[in-house]
Short mmCIF file of C-alpha atoms in Angstrom, two decimals:
data_model
loop_
_atom_site.label_atom_id
_atom_site.label_comp_id
_atom_site.label_asym_id
_atom_site.label_seq_id
_atom_site.Cartn_x
_atom_site.Cartn_y
_atom_site.Cartn_z
CA MET A 1 56.96 -89.81 35.26
CA ARG A 2 55.66 -90.22 38.95
CA ASN A 3 57.58 -86.61 39.84
CA LEU A 4 56.12 -85.03 37.32
CA ARG A 5 52.62 -86.20 38.49
CA GLU A 6 53.91 -85.89 41.77
CA LYS A 7 54.59 -81.93 41.20
CA LYS A 8 51.10 -81.34 39.01
CA MET A 9 49.46 -82.66 42.37
CA ALA A 10 51.68 -79.82 44.80
CA ARG A 11 50.46 -77.30 41.91
CA GLU A 12 46.84 -77.46 42.38
CA ILE A 13 47.22 -77.87 45.83
CA ALA A 14 48.83 -74.49 45.94
CA ALA A 15 46.53 -73.78 43.57
CA ASN A 16 43.45 -73.67 45.61
CA GLU A 17 44.76 -72.83 48.62
CA THR A 18 46.11 -69.31 47.28
CA GLY A 19 42.72 -69.17 45.84
CA ARG A 20 44.72 -69.15 42.85
CA SER A 21 42.01 -70.00 39.81
CA ALA A 22 41.86 -66.56 37.72
CA ALA A 23 43.11 -67.66 34.14
CA ILE A 24 46.15 -66.24 32.61
CA VAL A 25 44.52 -67.07 28.87
CA THR A 26 40.89 -66.96 28.70
CA VAL A 27 39.15 -67.82 24.86
CA GLU A 28 35.35 -66.20 25.08
CA ASN A 29 32.65 -67.48 22.05
CA VAL A 30 35.30 -67.47 19.10
CA VAL A 31 34.69 -67.38 16.40
CA LYS A 32 36.68 -67.53 13.30
CA ARG A 33 35.62 -67.74 9.19
CA PHE A 34 37.92 -67.79 6.36
CA GLY A 35 35.00 -66.45 3.76
CA GLY A 36 32.70 -68.90 3.79
CA PHE A 37 34.73 -72.22 5.92
CA THR A 38 33.42 -71.47 10.00
CA ALA A 39 37.08 -72.15 11.25
CA LEU A 40 36.30 -71.43 14.49
CA SER A 41 32.09 -71.97 16.22
CA ASP A 42 31.43 -70.35 19.69
CA VAL A 43 34.42 -72.08 21.32
CA ASN A 44 34.70 -71.12 25.21
CA LEU A 45 38.28 -72.16 27.14
CA SER A 46 40.17 -71.79 30.03
CA VAL A 47 44.05 -71.45 30.47
CA ARG A 48 45.97 -71.54 34.27
CA ALA A 49 48.75 -70.55 35.58
CA GLY A 50 50.69 -73.25 35.66
CA GLU A 51 48.49 -75.31 33.71
CA LYS A 52 49.10 -77.94 30.27
CA ILE A 53 47.14 -77.79 27.77
CA VAL A 54 46.49 -80.68 24.88
CA LEU A 55 44.75 -79.45 21.86
CA CYS A 56 43.73 -83.65 20.09
CA GLY A 57 41.51 -83.06 17.35
CA PRO A 58 41.25 -84.59 13.49
CA SER A 59 43.20 -82.49 10.64
CA GLY A 60 40.31 -79.55 10.29
CA SER A 61 38.63 -79.50 13.24
CA GLY A 62 40.29 -75.49 14.56
CA LYS A 63 42.47 -77.36 16.39
CA SER A 64 45.98 -75.36 14.76
CA THR A 65 43.90 -72.23 13.98
CA LEU A 66 42.32 -71.27 17.89
CA ILE A 67 46.10 -71.30 19.11
CA ARG A 68 47.52 -69.09 15.78
CA CYS A 69 44.67 -66.63 17.29
CA ILE A 70 45.23 -66.48 21.00
CA ASN A 71 49.11 -64.32 19.41
CA HIS A 72 47.09 -62.66 16.49
CA ILE A 73 48.70 -64.52 14.60
CA GLU A 74 44.81 -65.20 12.92
CA LYS A 75 42.52 -62.26 13.90
CA HIS A 76 39.19 -64.02 15.74
CA ASP A 77 35.96 -62.84 14.88
CA GLY A 78 33.79 -62.27 17.06
CA GLY A 79 33.77 -63.10 21.20
CA ARG A 80 37.16 -62.82 23.97
CA ILE A 81 39.61 -63.47 23.74
CA VAL A 82 41.51 -61.90 26.93
CA VAL A 83 45.50 -62.74 27.45
CA ASP A 84 47.54 -62.30 30.94
CA GLY A 85 44.71 -59.78 31.56
CA ILE A 86 44.89 -57.83 27.76
CA GLU A 87 42.29 -58.82 25.72
CA LEU A 88 43.14 -58.90 21.86
CA SER A 89 41.71 -55.95 19.71
CA ASP A 90 42.96 -54.11 16.86
CA ARG A 91 44.99 -52.00 18.59
CA MET A 92 49.37 -53.16 17.90
CA SER A 93 50.07 -51.61 21.58
CA ASP A 94 47.96 -55.05 23.30
CA ILE A 95 49.30 -57.31 20.40
CA ASN A 96 51.98 -56.71 21.31
CA ASP A 97 52.08 -56.34 24.15
CA VAL A 98 50.29 -59.88 24.12
CA ARG A 99 53.40 -61.35 21.54
CA ARG A 100 56.14 -60.51 23.91
CA GLU A 101 54.69 -62.50 26.79
CA VAL A 102 54.16 -65.74 24.70
CA GLY A 103 55.95 -67.84 23.53
CA MET A 104 55.04 -69.62 19.78
CA VAL A 105 57.12 -72.53 18.19
CA PHE A 106 55.42 -73.91 14.35
CA GLN A 107 55.97 -76.66 12.35
CA SER A 108 58.08 -75.14 10.62
CA PHE A 109 61.48 -73.96 12.67
CA ASN A 110 61.34 -70.80 10.79
CA LEU A 111 64.86 -69.29 11.92
CA PHE A 112 67.47 -66.60 10.08
CA PRO A 113 69.37 -68.89 8.07
CA HIS A 114 72.17 -66.33 7.98
CA LEU A 115 72.00 -66.02 11.34
CA SER A 116 74.20 -68.59 14.05
CA VAL A 117 72.27 -70.23 17.16
CA VAL A 118 72.34 -67.82 19.10
CA GLU A 119 73.01 -64.57 17.05
CA ASN A 120 68.67 -66.43 17.03
CA CYS A 121 68.56 -66.59 20.35
CA MET A 122 69.85 -63.09 20.90
CA LEU A 123 67.93 -60.37 18.66
CA ALA A 124 64.91 -60.66 19.89
CA PRO A 125 65.62 -60.20 23.37
CA ILE A 126 68.32 -57.45 22.42
CA LYS A 127 65.26 -55.73 19.99
CA VAL A 128 62.47 -56.45 21.77
CA ARG A 129 63.41 -56.41 26.01
CA GLY A 130 66.72 -53.69 25.55
CA LEU A 131 68.86 -56.54 26.45
CA SER A 132 72.62 -55.18 26.26
CA ARG A 133 74.67 -57.75 23.20
CA ALA A 134 76.13 -59.44 26.35
CA GLU A 135 72.83 -60.38 28.33
CA ALA A 136 71.52 -61.20 25.81
CA HIS A 137 74.11 -64.04 25.05
CA GLU A 138 74.76 -65.15 28.52
CA ARG A 139 70.86 -65.85 28.39
CA ALA A 140 71.13 -67.39 24.92
CA ILE A 141 73.40 -69.65 26.05
CA GLY A 142 71.86 -70.20 29.32
CA VAL A 143 68.45 -71.41 27.61
CA LEU A 144 70.24 -73.44 24.74
CA ARG A 145 72.54 -75.87 27.91
CA LYS A 146 68.73 -75.97 29.46
CA VAL A 147 67.44 -77.68 25.61
CA ARG A 148 71.13 -79.67 25.53
CA ILE A 149 72.18 -77.34 22.41
CA HIS A 150 74.50 -75.47 23.50
CA ASP A 151 78.27 -77.09 21.89
CA GLN A 152 75.98 -75.96 18.59
CA ALA A 153 75.28 -72.00 19.54
CA SER A 154 78.14 -70.45 17.26
CA LYS A 155 76.76 -73.42 13.76
CA TYR A 156 73.67 -72.00 11.14
CA PRO A 157 70.56 -73.19 11.35
CA GLY A 158 71.20 -75.40 7.94
CA GLN A 159 74.16 -77.72 9.74
CA LEU A 160 71.63 -78.66 11.80
CA SER A 161 69.39 -81.78 12.27
CA GLY A 162 66.08 -81.11 12.15
CA GLY A 163 65.15 -82.47 16.14
CA GLN A 164 68.19 -79.58 16.67
CA GLN A 165 66.49 -76.77 15.21
CA GLN A 166 63.01 -77.06 16.37
CA ARG A 167 65.09 -76.96 19.84
CA VAL A 168 66.67 -74.26 18.93
CA ALA A 169 63.19 -72.54 17.95
CA ILE A 170 62.17 -73.69 21.36
CA ALA A 171 65.32 -72.33 22.78
CA ARG A 172 64.40 -68.85 21.29
CA ALA A 173 61.14 -67.94 22.06
CA LEU A 174 61.89 -69.01 25.91
CA CYS A 175 64.74 -66.55 25.73
CA MET A 176 62.38 -63.64 25.56
CA GLN A 177 61.25 -65.59 28.85
CA PRO A 178 57.46 -65.78 28.35
CA LYS A 179 55.08 -66.69 30.43
CA ILE A 180 53.05 -68.71 28.14
CA MET A 181 53.68 -70.93 25.68
CA LEU A 182 52.47 -72.29 22.71
CA PHE A 183 53.35 -75.69 20.17
CA ASP A 184 51.92 -76.00 16.80
CA GLU A 185 52.56 -79.57 15.87
CA PRO A 186 56.60 -78.62 16.76
CA THR A 187 56.93 -82.54 16.19
CA SER A 188 54.92 -83.49 12.59
CA ALA A 189 57.51 -81.59 10.47
CA LEU A 190 60.52 -84.32 12.08
CA ASP A 191 61.74 -88.30 11.14
CA PRO A 192 60.61 -90.49 13.46
CA GLU A 193 64.29 -90.71 15.94
CA MET A 194 63.71 -86.89 16.14
CA VAL A 195 61.28 -86.45 17.57
CA LYS A 196 62.13 -88.00 21.07
CA GLU A 197 64.15 -85.50 21.93
CA VAL A 198 62.26 -82.22 20.56
CA LEU A 199 59.34 -84.46 23.25
CA ASP A 200 61.71 -84.82 25.95
CA THR A 201 62.56 -80.67 25.65
CA MET A 202 59.31 -79.85 26.52
CA VAL A 203 58.58 -82.58 29.39
CA GLU A 204 61.03 -81.14 30.84
CA LEU A 205 59.05 -77.59 29.96
CA ALA A 206 56.36 -78.67 31.52
CA ARG A 207 58.33 -79.73 34.60
CA ASP A 208 59.39 -76.43 35.16
CA GLY A 209 56.07 -75.26 35.80
CA MET A 210 55.56 -73.57 32.52
CA THR A 211 52.06 -72.17 31.11
CA MET A 212 51.70 -74.88 27.48
CA VAL A 213 48.24 -74.81 24.96
CA CYS A 214 49.58 -77.55 23.32
CA VAL A 215 48.41 -78.78 19.53
CA THR A 216 50.08 -82.29 18.94
CA HIS A 217 48.75 -86.00 17.99
CA GLU A 218 52.07 -87.37 20.87
CA MET A 219 49.59 -88.85 22.52
CA GLY A 220 51.77 -90.74 25.05
CA PHE A 221 52.99 -86.66 25.89
CA ALA A 222 49.44 -85.60 26.87
CA ARG A 223 49.16 -88.42 28.90
CA GLU A 224 52.75 -88.52 30.44
CA VAL A 225 51.76 -84.18 30.72
CA ALA A 226 48.83 -82.78 30.41
CA ASP A 227 46.46 -81.09 33.27
CA ARG A 228 43.87 -81.61 30.58
CA VAL A 229 42.55 -82.34 26.93
CA VAL A 230 40.58 -80.84 25.25
CA PHE A 231 39.60 -82.60 22.10
CA MET A 232 37.60 -80.74 18.47
CA ASP A 233 36.29 -81.54 16.06
CA ARG A 234 34.98 -79.08 12.91
CA GLY A 235 35.34 -75.47 15.07
CA ALA A 236 34.34 -76.46 18.15
CA ILE A 237 35.53 -78.14 21.99
CA VAL A 238 33.21 -81.33 21.75
CA GLU A 239 34.78 -82.48 25.27
CA GLU A 240 37.91 -82.11 27.62
CA ALA A 241 38.98 -83.81 30.35
CA ASP A 242 41.95 -84.54 32.53
CA PRO A 243 43.91 -87.57 30.45
CA GLU A 244 43.03 -90.76 32.59
CA THR A 245 39.65 -89.72 32.12
CA PHE A 246 39.53 -88.47 28.47
CA PHE A 247 42.17 -91.59 27.28
CA ARG A 248 39.89 -94.74 29.59
CA ALA A 249 36.73 -93.69 29.04
CA PRO A 250 35.77 -90.42 26.20
CA ARG A 251 33.03 -89.29 26.44
CA THR A 252 31.87 -88.57 23.21
CA GLU A 253 31.96 -90.81 19.72
CA ARG A 254 33.34 -88.63 17.84
CA ALA A 255 36.73 -88.95 20.43
CA ARG A 256 36.16 -92.00 20.75
CA ALA A 257 36.68 -92.94 16.69
CA PHE A 258 38.90 -90.43 16.92
CA LEU A 259 41.46 -92.66 19.65
CA GLY A 260 40.10 -95.46 17.70
CA GLN A 261 42.54 -94.74 14.94
CA ILE A 262 45.21 -92.64 16.55
CA ILE A 263 46.09 -95.31 19.41
CA HIS A 264 46.40 -99.12 18.23
#
């Protein structure tokens, strides 16, 4: 944990020295409605390259909707979303360009059951990045080794535990060499004993400098990894702060009530 904090400080110092302040993700006044229900109301958020953002809040607060809009899985109804210099619109070319650079990991693993672990990881680099099978295989094995599951490469998803499947899902996203990783409650569908192996993988990604936006209720992970904690409620960002400030002295009653329910 100390090494991670030291690396975070080094990144901040380097960013200040180079004047790098441009956001890799910009969300401006974003609105999202589902019929008569407003899921996101005038949301503003910026994420700099290398930052680790944890989104937290009660169920139905808009956290998952927000990151799904960032990847255009959900289309926002108002405002602007700019990812790596590309504004998301109805143009499929823009959407596809963004999705090439953004990896996403869901609650469910969404692996192809008829493909082996390594074949799941090879598919997108071949189809989207244009890698040869040999290149894709080499990259896949390297990433699977990174998430400590390379020994399961020839197995099929149904032969793995939930934690192993989620690590394969993370590896599959990493095989596209994304600039940004989005996580939508990646441990919520796992048995408690499997949560740690997935969180350990995410911590390693953070140490490597990956830009990450994570929806999670794992507050220990937020304390260790996050540069900022963003608290949402009723479709709006209520407050955001560094982890020490957020957990020690949240400004709003909503945040205090939320933390009182999940931290004992």
